[in-house]
PDB file of C-alpha atoms in Angstrom:
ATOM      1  CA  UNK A   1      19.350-117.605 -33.325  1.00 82.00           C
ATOM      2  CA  UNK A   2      17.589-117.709 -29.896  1.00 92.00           C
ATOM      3  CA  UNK A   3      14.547-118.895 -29.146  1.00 95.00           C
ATOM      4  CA  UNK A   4      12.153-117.767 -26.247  1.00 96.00           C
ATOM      5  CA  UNK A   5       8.901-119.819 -25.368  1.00 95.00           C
ATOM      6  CA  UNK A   6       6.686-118.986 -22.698  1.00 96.00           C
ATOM      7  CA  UNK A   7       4.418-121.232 -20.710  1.00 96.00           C
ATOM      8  CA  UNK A   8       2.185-121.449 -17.265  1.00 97.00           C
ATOM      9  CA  UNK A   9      -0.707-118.795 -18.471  1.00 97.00           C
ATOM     10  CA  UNK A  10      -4.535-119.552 -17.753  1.00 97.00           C
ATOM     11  CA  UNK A  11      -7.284-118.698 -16.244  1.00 98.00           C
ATOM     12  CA  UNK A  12      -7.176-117.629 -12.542  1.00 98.00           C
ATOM     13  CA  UNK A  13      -9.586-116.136 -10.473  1.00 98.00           C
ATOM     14  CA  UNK A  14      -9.393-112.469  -8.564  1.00 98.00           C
ATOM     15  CA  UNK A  15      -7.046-113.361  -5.846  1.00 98.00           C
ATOM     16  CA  UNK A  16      -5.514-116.602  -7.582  1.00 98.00           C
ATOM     17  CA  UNK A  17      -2.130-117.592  -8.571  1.00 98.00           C
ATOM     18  CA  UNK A  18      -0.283-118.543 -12.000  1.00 98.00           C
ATOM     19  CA  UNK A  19       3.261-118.803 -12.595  1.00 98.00           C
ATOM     20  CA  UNK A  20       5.178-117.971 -15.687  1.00 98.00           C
ATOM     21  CA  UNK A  21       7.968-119.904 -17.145  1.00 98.00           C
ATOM     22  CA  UNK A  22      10.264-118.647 -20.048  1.00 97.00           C
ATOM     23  CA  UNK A  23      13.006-120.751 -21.714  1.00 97.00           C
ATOM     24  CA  UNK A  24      15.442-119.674 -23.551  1.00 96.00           C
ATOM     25  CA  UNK A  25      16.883-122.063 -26.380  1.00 94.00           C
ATOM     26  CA  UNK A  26      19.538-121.408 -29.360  1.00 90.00           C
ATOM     27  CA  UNK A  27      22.637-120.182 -30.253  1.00 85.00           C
ATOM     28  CA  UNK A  28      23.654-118.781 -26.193  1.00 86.00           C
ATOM     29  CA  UNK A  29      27.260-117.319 -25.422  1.00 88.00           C
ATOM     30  CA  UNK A  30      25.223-115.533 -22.326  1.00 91.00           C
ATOM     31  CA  UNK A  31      22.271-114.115 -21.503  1.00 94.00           C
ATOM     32  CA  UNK A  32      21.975-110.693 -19.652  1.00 95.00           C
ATOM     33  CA  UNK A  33      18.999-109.029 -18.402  1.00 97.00           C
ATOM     34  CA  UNK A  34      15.843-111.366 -18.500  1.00 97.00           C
ATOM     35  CA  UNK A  35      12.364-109.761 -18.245  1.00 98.00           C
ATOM     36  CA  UNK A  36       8.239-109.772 -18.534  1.00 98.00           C
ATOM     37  CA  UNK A  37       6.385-107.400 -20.502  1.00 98.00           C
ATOM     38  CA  UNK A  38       2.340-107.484 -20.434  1.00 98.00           C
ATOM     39  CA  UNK A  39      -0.459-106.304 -23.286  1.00 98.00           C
ATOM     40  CA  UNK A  40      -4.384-106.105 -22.521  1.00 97.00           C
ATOM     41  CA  UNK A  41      -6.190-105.367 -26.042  1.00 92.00           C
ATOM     42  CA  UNK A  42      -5.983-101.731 -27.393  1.00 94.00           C
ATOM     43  CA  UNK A  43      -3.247-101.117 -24.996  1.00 96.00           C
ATOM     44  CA  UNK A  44       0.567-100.879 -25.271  1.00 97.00           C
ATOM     45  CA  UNK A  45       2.932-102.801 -23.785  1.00 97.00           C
ATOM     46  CA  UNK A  46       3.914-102.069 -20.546  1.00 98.00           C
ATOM     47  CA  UNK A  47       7.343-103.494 -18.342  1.00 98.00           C
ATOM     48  CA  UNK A  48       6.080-106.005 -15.346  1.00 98.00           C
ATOM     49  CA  UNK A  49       9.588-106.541 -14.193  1.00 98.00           C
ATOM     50  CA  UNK A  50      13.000-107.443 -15.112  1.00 98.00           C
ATOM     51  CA  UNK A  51      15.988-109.575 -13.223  1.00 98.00           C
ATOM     52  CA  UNK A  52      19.424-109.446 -14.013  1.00 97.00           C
ATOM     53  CA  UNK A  53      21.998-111.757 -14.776  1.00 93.00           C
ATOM     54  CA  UNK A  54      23.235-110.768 -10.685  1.00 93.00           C
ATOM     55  CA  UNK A  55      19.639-111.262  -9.494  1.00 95.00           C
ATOM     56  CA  UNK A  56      18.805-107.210  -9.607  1.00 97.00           C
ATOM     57  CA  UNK A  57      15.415-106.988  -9.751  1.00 98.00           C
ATOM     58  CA  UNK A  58      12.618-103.695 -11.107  1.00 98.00           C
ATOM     59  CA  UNK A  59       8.915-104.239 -10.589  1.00 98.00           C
ATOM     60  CA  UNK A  60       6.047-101.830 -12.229  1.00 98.00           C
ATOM     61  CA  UNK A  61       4.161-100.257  -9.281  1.00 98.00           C
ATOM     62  CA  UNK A  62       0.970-101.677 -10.432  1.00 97.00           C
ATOM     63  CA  UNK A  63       2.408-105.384  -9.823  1.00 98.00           C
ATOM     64  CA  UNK A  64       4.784-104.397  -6.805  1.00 98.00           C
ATOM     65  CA  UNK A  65       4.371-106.469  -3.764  1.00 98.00           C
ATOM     66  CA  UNK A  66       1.878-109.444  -5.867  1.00 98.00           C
ATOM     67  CA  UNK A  67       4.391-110.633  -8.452  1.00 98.00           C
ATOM     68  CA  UNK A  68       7.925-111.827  -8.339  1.00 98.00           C
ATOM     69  CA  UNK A  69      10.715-112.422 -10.892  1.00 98.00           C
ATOM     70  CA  UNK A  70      13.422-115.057 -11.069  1.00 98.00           C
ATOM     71  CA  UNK A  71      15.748-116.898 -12.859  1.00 97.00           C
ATOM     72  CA  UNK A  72      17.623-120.224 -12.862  1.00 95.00           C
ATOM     73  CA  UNK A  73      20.922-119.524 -15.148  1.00 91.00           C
ATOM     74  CA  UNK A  74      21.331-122.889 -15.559  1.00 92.00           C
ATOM     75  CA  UNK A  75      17.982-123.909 -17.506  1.00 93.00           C
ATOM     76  CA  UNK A  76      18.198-120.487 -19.298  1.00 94.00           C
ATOM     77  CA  UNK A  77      14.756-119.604 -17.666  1.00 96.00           C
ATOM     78  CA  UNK A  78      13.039-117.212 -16.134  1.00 97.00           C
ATOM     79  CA  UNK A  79       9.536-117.253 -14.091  1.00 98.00           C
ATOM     80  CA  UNK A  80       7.245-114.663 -12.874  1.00 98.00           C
ATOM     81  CA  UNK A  81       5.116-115.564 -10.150  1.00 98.00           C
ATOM     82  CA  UNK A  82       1.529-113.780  -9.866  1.00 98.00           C
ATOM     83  CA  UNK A  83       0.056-113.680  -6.596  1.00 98.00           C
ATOM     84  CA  UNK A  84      -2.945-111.896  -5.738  1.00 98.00           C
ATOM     85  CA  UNK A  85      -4.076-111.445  -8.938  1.00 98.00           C
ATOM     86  CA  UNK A  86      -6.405-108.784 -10.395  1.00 98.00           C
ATOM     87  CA  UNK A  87      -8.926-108.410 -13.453  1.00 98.00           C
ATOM     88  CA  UNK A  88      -6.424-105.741 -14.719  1.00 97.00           C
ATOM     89  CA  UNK A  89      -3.415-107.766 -15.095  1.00 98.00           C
ATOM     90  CA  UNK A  90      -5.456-109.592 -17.970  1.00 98.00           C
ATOM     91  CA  UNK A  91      -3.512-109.688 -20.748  1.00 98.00           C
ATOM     92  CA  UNK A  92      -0.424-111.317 -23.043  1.00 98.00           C
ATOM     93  CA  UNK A  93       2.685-111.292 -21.064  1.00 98.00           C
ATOM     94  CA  UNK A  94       6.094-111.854 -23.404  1.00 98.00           C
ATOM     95  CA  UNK A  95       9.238-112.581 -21.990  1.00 98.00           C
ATOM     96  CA  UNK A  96      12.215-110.942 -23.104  1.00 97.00           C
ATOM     97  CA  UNK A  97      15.875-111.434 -22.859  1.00 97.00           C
ATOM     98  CA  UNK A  98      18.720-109.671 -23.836  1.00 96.00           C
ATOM     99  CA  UNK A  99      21.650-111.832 -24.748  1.00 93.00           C
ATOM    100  CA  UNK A 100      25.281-111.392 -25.807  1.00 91.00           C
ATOM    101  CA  UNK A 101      26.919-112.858 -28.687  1.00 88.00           C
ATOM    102  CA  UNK A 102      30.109-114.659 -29.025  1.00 86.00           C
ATOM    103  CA  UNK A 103      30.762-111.351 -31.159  1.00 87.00           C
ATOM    104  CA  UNK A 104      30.118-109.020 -28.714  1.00 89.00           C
ATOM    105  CA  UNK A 105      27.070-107.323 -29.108  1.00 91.00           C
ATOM    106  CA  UNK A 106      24.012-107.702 -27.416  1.00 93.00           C
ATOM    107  CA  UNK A 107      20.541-109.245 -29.070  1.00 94.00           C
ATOM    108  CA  UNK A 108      16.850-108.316 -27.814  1.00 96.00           C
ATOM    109  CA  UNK A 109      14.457-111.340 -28.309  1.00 96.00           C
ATOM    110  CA  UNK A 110      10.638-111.888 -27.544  1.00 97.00           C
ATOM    111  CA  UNK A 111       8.887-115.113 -26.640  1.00 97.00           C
ATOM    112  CA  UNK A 112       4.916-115.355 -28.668  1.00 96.00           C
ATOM    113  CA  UNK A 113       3.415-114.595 -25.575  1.00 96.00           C
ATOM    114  CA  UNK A 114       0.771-116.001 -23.216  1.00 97.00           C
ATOM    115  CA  UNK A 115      -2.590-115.572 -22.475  1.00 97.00           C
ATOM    116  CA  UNK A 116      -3.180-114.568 -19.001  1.00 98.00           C
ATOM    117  CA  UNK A 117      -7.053-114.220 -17.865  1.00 98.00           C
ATOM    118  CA  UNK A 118      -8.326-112.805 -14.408  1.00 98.00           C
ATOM    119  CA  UNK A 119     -11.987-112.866 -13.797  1.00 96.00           C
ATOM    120  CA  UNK A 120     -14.390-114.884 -11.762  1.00 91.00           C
TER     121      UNK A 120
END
């Protein structure tokens, strides 16, 4: 059983700054590809961008250039800086990571989510 839990979401206004943090907790033999996932209200969820366990990043379009993905392997975390944000990255952002078992096969979890608000 793993366990994500996100943090660092707010309020900012157009142009400000939050950072995301994501930690990972449980039952770990290793954790693969780690990654941030966004949903405004009456929308689907969408990829924001994804790091893997060698650093590889992806980044939607929309967030290209503003936002940046990392990970510390050692805390089991991963964080998603927001720069230059924008009334339209309003939404929930979950963190996902894919992890491998001590039995070989690899489990998708979801963190609850957090609130992320852009307006002035």
């Amino acid at each position: 059983q793993v366990k994500l839990e996100e943090s660092g979401g707010g309020l900012a206004q157009p142009g400000g700054s939050l950072r995301l943090s994501c930690a990972a907790s449980g039952n770990i033999f290793r954790i693969n590809t780690m990654g941030w996932y966004r949903q405004a209200p009456g929308e689907q969820r969408e990829l924001v961008a994804t790091i893997t366990s060698g650093g590889r990043t992806n980044y939607a379009d929309s967030v290209k250039g503003r936002f940046t993905i990392s990970r510390d392997n050692a805390k089991n975390t991963v964080y998603l800086q927001m720069n230059s944000l924008k009334p339209e990255d309003t939404a929930v952002y979950y963190c996902k990571s894919n992890c491998l078992a001590s039995n070989g096969y690899e489990y998708v979890y979801w963190g609850q989510g957090t609130q992320v608000t852009v307006s002035s």
